[in-house]
CSV table of C-alpha atoms in Angstrom, one decimal:
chain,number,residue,atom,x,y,z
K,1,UNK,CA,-2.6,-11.6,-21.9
K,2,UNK,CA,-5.1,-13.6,-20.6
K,3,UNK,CA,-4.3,-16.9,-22.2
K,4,UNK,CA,-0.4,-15.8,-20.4
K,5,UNK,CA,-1.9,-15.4,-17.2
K,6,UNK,CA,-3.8,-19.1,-17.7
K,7,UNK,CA,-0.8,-20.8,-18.8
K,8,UNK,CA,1.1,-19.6,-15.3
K,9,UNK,CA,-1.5,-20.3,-13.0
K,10,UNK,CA,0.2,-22.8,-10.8
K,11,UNK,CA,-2.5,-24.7,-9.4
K,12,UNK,CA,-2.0,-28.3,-8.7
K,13,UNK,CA,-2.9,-31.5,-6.3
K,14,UNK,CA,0.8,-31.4,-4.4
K,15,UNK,CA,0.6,-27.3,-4.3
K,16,UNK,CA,-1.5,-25.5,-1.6
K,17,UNK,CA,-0.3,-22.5,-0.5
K,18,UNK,CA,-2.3,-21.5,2.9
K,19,UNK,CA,-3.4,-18.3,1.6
K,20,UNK,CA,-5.2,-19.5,-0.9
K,21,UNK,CA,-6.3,-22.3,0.8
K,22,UNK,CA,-7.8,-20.4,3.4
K,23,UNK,CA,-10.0,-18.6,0.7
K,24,UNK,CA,-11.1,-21.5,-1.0
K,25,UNK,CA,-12.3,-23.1,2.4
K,26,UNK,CA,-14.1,-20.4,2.9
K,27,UNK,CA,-15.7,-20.4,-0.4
K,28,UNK,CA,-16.6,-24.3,0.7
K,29,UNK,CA,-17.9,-23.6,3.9
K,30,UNK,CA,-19.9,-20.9,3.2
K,31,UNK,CA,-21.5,-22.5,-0.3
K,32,UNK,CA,-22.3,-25.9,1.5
K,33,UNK,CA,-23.4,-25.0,5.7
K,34,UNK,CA,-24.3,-21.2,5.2
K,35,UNK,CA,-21.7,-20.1,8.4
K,36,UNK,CA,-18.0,-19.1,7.9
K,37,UNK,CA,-16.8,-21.6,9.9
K,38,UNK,CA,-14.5,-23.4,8.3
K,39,UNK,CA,-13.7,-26.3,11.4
K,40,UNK,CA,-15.2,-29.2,9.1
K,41,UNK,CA,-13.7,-28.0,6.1
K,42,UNK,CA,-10.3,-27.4,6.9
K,43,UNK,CA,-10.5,-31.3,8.5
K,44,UNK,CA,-11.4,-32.6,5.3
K,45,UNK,CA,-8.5,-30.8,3.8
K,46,UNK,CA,-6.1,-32.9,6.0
K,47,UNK,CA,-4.2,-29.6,7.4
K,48,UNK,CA,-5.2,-26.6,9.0
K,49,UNK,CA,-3.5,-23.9,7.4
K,50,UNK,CA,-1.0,-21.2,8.8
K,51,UNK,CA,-2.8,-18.4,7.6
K,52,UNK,CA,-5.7,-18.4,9.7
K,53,UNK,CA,-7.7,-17.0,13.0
K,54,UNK,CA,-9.2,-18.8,16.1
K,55,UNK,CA,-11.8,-17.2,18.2
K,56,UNK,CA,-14.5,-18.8,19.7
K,57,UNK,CA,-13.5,-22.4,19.4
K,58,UNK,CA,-13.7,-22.5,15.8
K,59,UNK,CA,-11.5,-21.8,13.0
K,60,UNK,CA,-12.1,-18.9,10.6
K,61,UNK,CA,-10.7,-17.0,7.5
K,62,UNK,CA,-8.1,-14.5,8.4
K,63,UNK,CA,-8.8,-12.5,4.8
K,64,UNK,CA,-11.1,-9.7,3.9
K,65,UNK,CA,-13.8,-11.5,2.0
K,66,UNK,CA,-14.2,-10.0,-1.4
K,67,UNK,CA,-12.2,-12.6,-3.9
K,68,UNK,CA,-13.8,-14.9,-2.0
K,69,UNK,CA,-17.6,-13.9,-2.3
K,70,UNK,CA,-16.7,-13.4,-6.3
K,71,UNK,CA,-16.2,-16.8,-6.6
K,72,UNK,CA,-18.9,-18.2,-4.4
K,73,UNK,CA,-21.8,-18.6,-7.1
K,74,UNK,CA,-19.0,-20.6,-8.6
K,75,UNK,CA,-19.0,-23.1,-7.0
K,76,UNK,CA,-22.3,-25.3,-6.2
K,77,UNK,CA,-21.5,-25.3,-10.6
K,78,UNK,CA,-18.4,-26.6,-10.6
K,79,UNK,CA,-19.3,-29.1,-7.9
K,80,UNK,CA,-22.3,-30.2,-10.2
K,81,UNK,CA,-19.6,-31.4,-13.0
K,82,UNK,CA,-17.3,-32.3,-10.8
K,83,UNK,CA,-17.8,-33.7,-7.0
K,84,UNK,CA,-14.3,-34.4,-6.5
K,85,UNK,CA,-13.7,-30.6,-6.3
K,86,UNK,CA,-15.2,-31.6,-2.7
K,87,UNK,CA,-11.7,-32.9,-2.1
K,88,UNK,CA,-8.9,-34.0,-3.2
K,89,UNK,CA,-9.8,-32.2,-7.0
K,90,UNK,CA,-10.1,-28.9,-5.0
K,91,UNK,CA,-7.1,-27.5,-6.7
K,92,UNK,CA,-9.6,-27.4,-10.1
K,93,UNK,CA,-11.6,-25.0,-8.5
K,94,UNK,CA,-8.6,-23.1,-7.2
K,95,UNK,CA,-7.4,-22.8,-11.3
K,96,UNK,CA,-11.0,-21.2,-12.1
K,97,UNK,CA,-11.4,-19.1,-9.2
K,98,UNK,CA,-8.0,-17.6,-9.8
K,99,UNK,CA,-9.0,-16.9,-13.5
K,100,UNK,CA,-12.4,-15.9,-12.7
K,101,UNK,CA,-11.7,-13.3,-9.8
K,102,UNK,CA,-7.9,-12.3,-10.7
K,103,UNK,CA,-7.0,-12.2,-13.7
K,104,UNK,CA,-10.5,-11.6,-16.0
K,105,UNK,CA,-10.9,-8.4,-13.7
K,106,UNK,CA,-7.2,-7.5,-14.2
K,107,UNK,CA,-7.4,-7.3,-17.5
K,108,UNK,CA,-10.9,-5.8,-17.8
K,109,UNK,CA,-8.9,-3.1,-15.8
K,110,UNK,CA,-6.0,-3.0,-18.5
K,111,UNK,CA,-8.9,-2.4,-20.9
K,112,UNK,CA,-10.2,0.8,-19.4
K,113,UNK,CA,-6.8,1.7,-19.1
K,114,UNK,CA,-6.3,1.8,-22.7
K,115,UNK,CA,-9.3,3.6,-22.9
K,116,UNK,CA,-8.4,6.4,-20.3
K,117,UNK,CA,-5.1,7.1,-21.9
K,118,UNK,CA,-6.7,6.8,-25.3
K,119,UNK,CA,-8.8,9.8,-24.2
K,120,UNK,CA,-5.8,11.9,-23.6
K,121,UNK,CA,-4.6,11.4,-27.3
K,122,UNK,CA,-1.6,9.0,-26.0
K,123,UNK,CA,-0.2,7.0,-29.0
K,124,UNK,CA,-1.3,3.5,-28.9
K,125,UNK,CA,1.9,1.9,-29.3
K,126,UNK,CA,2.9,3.5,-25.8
K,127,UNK,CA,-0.2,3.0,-24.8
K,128,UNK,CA,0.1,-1.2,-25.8
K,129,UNK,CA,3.4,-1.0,-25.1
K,130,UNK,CA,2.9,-0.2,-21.1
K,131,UNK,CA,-0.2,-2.4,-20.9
K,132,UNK,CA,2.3,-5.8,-21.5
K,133,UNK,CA,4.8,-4.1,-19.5
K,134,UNK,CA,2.5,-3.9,-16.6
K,135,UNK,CA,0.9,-7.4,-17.9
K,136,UNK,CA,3.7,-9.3,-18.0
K,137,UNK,CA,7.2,-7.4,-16.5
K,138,UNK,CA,5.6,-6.8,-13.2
K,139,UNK,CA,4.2,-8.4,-10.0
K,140,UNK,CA,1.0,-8.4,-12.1
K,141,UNK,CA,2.0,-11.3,-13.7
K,142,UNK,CA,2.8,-13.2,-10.6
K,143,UNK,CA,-0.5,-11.9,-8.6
K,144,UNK,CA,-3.0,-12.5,-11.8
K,145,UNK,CA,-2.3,-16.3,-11.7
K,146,UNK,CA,-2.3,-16.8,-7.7
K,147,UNK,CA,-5.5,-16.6,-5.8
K,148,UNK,CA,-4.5,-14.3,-3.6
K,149,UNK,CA,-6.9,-11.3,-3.5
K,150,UNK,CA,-4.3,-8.3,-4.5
K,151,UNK,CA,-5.0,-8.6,-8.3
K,152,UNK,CA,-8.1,-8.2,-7.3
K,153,UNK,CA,-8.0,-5.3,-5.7
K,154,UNK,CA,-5.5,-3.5,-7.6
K,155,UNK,CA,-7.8,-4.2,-10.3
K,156,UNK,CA,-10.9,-2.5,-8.8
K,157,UNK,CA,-8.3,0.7,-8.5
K,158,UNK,CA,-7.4,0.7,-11.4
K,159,UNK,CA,-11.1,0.6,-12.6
K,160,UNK,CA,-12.1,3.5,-10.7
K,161,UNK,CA,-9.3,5.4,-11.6
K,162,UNK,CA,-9.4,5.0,-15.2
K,163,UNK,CA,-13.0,5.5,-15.2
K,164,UNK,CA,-12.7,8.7,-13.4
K,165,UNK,CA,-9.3,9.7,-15.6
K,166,UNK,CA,-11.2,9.2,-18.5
K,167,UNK,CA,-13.8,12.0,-17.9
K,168,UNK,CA,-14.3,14.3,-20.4
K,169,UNK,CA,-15.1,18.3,-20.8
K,170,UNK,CA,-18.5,17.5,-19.5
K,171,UNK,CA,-18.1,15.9,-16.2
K,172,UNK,CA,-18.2,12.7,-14.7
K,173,UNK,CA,-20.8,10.6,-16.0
K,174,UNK,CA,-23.2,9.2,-13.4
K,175,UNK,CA,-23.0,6.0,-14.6
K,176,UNK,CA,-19.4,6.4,-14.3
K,177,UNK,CA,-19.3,7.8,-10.6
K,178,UNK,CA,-21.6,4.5,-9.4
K,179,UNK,CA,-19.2,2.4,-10.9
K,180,UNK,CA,-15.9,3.5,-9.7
K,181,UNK,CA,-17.2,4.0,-6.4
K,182,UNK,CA,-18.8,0.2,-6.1
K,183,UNK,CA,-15.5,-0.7,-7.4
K,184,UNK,CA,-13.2,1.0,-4.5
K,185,UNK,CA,-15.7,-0.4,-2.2
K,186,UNK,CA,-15.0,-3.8,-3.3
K,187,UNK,CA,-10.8,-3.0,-3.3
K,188,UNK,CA,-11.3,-2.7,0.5
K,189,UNK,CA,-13.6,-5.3,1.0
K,190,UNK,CA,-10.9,-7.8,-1.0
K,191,UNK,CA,-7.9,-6.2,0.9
K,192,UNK,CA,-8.5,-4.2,4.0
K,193,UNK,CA,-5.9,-1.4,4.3
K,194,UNK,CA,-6.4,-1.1,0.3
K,195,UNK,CA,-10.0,0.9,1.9
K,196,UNK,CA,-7.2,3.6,2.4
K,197,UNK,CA,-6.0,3.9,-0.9
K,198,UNK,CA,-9.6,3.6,-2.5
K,199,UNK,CA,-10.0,7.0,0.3
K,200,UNK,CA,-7.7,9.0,-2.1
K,201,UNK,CA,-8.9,7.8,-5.6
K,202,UNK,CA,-12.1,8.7,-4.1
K,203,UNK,CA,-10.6,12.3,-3.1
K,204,UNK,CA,-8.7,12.7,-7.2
K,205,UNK,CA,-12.2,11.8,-8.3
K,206,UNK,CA,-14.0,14.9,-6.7
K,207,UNK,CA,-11.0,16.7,-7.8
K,208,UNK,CA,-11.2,15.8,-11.6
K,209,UNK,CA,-14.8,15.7,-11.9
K,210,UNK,CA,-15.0,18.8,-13.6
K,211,UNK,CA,-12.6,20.9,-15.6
K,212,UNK,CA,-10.5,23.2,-13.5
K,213,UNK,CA,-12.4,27.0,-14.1
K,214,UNK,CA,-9.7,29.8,-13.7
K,215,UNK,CA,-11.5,32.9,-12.3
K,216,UNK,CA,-10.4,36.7,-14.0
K,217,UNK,CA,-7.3,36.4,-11.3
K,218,UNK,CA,-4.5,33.8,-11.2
K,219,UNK,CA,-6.6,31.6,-8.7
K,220,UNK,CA,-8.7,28.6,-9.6
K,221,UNK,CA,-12.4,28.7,-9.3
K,222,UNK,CA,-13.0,24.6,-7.9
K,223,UNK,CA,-16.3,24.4,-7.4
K,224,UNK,CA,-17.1,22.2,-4.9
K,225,UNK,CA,-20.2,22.1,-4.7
K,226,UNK,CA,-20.8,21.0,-8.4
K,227,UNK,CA,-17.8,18.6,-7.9
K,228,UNK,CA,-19.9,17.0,-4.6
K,229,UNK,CA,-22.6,17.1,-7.0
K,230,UNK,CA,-20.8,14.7,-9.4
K,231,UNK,CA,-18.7,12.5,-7.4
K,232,UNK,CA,-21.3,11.7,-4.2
K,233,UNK,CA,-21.8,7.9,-6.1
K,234,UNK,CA,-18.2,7.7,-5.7
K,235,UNK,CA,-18.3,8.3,-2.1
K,236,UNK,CA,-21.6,6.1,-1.5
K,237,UNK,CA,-19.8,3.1,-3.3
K,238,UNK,CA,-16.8,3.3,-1.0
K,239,UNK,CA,-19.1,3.8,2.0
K,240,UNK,CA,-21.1,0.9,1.0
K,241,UNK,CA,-17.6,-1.2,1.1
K,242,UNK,CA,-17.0,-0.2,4.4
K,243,UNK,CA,-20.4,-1.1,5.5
K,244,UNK,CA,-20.1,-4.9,4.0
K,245,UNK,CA,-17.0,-4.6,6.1
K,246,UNK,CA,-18.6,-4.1,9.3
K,247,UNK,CA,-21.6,-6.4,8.6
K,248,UNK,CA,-18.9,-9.5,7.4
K,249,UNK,CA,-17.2,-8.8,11.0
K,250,UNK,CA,-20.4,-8.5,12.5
K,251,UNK,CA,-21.5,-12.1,11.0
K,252,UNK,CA,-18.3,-13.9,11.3
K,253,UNK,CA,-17.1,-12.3,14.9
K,254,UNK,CA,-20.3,-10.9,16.4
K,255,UNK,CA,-19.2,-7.4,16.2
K,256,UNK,CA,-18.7,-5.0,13.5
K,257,UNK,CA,-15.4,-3.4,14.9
K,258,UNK,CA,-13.8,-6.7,15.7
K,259,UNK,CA,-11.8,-8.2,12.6
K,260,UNK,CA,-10.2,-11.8,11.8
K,261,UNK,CA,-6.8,-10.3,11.6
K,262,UNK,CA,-6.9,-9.5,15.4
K,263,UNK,CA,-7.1,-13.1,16.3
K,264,UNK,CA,-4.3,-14.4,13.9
K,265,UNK,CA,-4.0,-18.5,15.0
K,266,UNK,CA,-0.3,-18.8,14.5
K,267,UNK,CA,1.6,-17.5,17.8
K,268,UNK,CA,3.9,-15.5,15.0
K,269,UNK,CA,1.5,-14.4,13.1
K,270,UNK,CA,-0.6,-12.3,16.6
K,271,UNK,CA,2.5,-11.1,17.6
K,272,UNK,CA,2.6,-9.0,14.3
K,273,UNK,CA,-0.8,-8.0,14.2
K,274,UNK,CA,-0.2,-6.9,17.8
K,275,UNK,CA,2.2,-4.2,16.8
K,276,UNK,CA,0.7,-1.4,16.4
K,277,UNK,CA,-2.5,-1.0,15.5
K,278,UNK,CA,-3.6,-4.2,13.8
K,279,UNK,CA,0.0,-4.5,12.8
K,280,UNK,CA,0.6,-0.5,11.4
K,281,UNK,CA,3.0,1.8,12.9
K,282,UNK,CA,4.5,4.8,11.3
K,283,UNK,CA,6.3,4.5,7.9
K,284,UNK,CA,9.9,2.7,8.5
K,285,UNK,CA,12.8,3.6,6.3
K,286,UNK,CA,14.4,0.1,6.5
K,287,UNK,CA,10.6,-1.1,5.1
K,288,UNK,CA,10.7,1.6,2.9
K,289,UNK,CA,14.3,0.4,1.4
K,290,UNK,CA,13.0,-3.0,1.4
K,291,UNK,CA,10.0,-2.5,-0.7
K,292,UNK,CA,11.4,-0.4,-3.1
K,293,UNK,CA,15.1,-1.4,-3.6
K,294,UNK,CA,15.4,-4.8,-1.6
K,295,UNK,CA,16.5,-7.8,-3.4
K,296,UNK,CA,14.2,-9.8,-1.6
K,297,UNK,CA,10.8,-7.8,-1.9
K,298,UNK,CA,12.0,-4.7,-3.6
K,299,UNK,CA,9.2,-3.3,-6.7
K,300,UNK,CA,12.5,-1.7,-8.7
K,301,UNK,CA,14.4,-4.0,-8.3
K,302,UNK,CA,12.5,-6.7,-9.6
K,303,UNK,CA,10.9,-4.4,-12.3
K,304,UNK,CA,13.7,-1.6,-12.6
K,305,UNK,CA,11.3,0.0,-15.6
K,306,UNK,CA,8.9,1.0,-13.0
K,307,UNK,CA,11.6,3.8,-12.0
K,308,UNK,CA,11.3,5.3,-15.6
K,309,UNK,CA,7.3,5.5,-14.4
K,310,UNK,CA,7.3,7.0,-11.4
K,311,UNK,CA,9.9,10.0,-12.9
K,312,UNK,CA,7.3,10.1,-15.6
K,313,UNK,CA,4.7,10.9,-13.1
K,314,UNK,CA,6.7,13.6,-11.9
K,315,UNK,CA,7.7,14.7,-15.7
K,316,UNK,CA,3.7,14.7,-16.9
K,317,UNK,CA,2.2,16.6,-14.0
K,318,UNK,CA,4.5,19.3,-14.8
K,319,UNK,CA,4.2,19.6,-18.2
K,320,UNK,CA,2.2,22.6,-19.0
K,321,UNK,CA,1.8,21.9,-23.0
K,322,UNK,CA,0.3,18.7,-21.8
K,323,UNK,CA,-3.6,18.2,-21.0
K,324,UNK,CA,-4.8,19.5,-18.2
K,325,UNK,CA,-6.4,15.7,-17.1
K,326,UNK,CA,-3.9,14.1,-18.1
K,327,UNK,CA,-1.2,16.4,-15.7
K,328,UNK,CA,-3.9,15.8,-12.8
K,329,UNK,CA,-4.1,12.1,-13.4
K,330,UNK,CA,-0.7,11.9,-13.4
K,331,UNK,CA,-0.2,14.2,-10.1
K,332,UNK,CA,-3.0,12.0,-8.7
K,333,UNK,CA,-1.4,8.9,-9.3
K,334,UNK,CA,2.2,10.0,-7.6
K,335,UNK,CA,0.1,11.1,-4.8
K,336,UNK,CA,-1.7,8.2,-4.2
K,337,UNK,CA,1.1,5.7,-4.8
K,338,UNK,CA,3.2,7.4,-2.9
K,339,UNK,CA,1.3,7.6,0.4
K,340,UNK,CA,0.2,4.1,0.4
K,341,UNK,CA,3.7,3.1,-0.1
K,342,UNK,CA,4.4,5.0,2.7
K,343,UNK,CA,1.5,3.4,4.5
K,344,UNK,CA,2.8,-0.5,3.8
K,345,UNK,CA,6.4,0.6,4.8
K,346,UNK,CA,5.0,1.1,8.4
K,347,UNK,CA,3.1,-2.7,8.4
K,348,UNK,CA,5.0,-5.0,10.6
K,349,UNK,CA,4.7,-7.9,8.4
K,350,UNK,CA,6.0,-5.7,5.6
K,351,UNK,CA,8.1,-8.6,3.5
K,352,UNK,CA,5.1,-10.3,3.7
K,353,UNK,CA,6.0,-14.0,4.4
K,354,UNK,CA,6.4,-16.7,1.6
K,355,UNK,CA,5.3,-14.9,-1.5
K,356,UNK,CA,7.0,-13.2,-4.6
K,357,UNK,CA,7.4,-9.4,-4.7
K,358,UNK,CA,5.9,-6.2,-3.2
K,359,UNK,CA,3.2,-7.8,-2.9
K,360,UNK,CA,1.0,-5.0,-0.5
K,361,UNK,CA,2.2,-2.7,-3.4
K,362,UNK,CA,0.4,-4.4,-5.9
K,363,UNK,CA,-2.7,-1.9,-6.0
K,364,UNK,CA,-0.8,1.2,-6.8
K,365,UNK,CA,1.6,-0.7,-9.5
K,366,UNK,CA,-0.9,0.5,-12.6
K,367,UNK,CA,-1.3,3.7,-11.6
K,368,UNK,CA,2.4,4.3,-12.8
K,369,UNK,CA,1.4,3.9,-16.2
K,370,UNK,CA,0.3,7.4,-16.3
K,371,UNK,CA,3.4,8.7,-16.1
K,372,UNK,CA,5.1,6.2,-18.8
K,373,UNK,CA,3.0,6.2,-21.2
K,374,UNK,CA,3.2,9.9,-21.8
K,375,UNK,CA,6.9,10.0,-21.1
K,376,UNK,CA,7.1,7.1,-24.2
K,377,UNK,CA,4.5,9.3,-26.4
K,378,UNK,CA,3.4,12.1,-25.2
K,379,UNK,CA,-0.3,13.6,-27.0
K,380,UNK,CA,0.7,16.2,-29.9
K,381,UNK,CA,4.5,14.8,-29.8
K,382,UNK,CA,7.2,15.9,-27.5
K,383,UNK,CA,6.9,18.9,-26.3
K,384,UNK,CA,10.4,21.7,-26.5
């Protein structure tokens, strides 16, 4: 998979697309004057571009900051072995950062996938068989070879998810719980309305914590406070994301509530970001349409398979002969994409200018895979 993603990275001297461009100036700025601004950089560069924010006189980044920090230690090494990368080799750097910060953690991801499901006694055919669907017959394959920051955080998702879905009889191990949380924090700190998402892997990870204990009635004993008990790492990782949030606006802007998207540069770019708030109304069904079943942006219709996933979500959570985790991972996962796919139906810039695919849906794409990979095989064969 990897060497897939590598062959299709598209990085070259007459390609610059301004999002990435944008994160790689900040990378430059950053690793060579110790500020964000990026007014000398983006000079040097020859073109200031689109995708950025004004404020103050100076030009900054209009991204969150986390594929972009992941990369920085990067780059004062590949600027050793190669000074051109100050330039007009920049697009080198571009190819390793993409590798280094998309796809390697996108397919660490894949590989506690395997695990997770492994756990639950899924066949590993299905269980191969959904991680090169997801690899390689979905936006995944478009978003691990562009430097663009979702692969990145659908990655750190999907690690805290399959971290947490992979808890045994036992409970959650510590370890376990500082890990997913640090990696939700850094979801929202690489894509800032992901923060919301990471919100309810962090709420499905207080919920499968611990086995479900049914008391001598019908009702479920859930133990909170053993659950709390187990899961607080969770919570501090996420709340240490939000945190870096607030001290990255504080640095770059002077305040911690004050964000780069709020002060867009392009004239059509502030108008979006003034709908709403920060560019989020309620959930639109024409957006909704458009992201699911569009031609131009649509998930299903550019990956119709995903359908058969989503109905598997539905099919394993109700499966009583099935494992108990796996029936909550699976519930979890419906829950959880749906929601945020209700969330980016109500973002004004919903098609999500020139890029390929649901792209703001990225994050939740591998969380279908609990729901196909026990519809292809389920653990103990088919149930009657």
């Amino acid at each position: 998979m990897l060497l897939t993603w590598a062959w299709y990275c598209h990085h070259w001297p007459h390609l610059r697309t301004a999002n990435e461009s944008m994160r790689l100036y900040f990378v430059q700025a950053v690793a060579e004057t110790g500020r964000p601004e990026l007014d000398s950089v983006a000079a040097r560069g020859g073109k200031v571009p689109v995708d950025r924010s004004e404020y103050g006189g100076h030009i900054y980044m209009d991204k969150a900051p986390g594929a972009s920090l992941l990369v920085l230690p990067l780059y004062p090494l590949a600027l050793a072995l190669d000074p051109q990368i100050q330039g007009a080799r920049l697009w080198v750097f571009g190819y390793l950062a993409t590798l280094a910060a998309m796809a390697l953690p996108l397919l660490g991801a894949l590989a506690l996938l395997v695990r997770a499901l492994r756990r639950h006694g899924v066949a590993e055919p299905a269980t191969w068989l959904v991680v090169a669907a997801l690899a390689t017959a979905s936006d995944a394959l478009v978003y691990a070879t562009l430097y663009f920051g979702h692969a990145l955080a659908a990655a750190c998702v999907l690690v805290a998810f399959a971290l947490v879905a992979a808890t045994g009889p036992a409970g959650l191990p510590r370890r376990h719980a500082w890990a997913a949380g640090a990696a939700l924090g850094w979801a929202g700190f690489t894509d800032t309305p992901v923060f919301v998402l990471a919100a309810l892997v962090a709420a499905y990870a207080l919920v499968r914590a611990l086995p479900w204990v049914a008391w001598p009635t019908r009702w479920v004993h859930l133990e909170f406070a053993r659950r709390w008990h187990a899961t607080w790492p969770v919570v501090a990782g996420l709340a240490a994301g939000v945190a870096a949030q607030l001290a990255y606006n504080t640095w770059v802007l002077g305040h911690p509530l004050r964000f780069t998207y709020q002060f867009k540069g392009d004239r059509h770019l502030a108008a979006i970001m003034q709908t709403g708030f920060l560019g989020f109304r309620p959930p639109q069904v024409d957006a909704l349409g458009g992201l699911l079943l569009g031609s131009r942006r649509g998930l299903l219709y550019h990956a119709p398979w995903l359908a058969a996933a989503a109905a598997g979500l539905v099919w394993t959570a109700r499966r009583r002969e099935l494992p108990q985790g796996l029936r909550v991972d699976a519930a979890a996962s419906l829950v959880a994409a749906s929601l945020y796919t209700c969330l980016v139906s109500g973002f004004a810039d919903w098609p999500a200018g020139d890029s390929a695919g649901a792209r703001h849906l990225l994050p939740v794409v591998p969380l279908l895979a609990w729901g196909l990979a026990p519809l292809v095989a389920p653990p103990g064969g088919l149930p009657s």
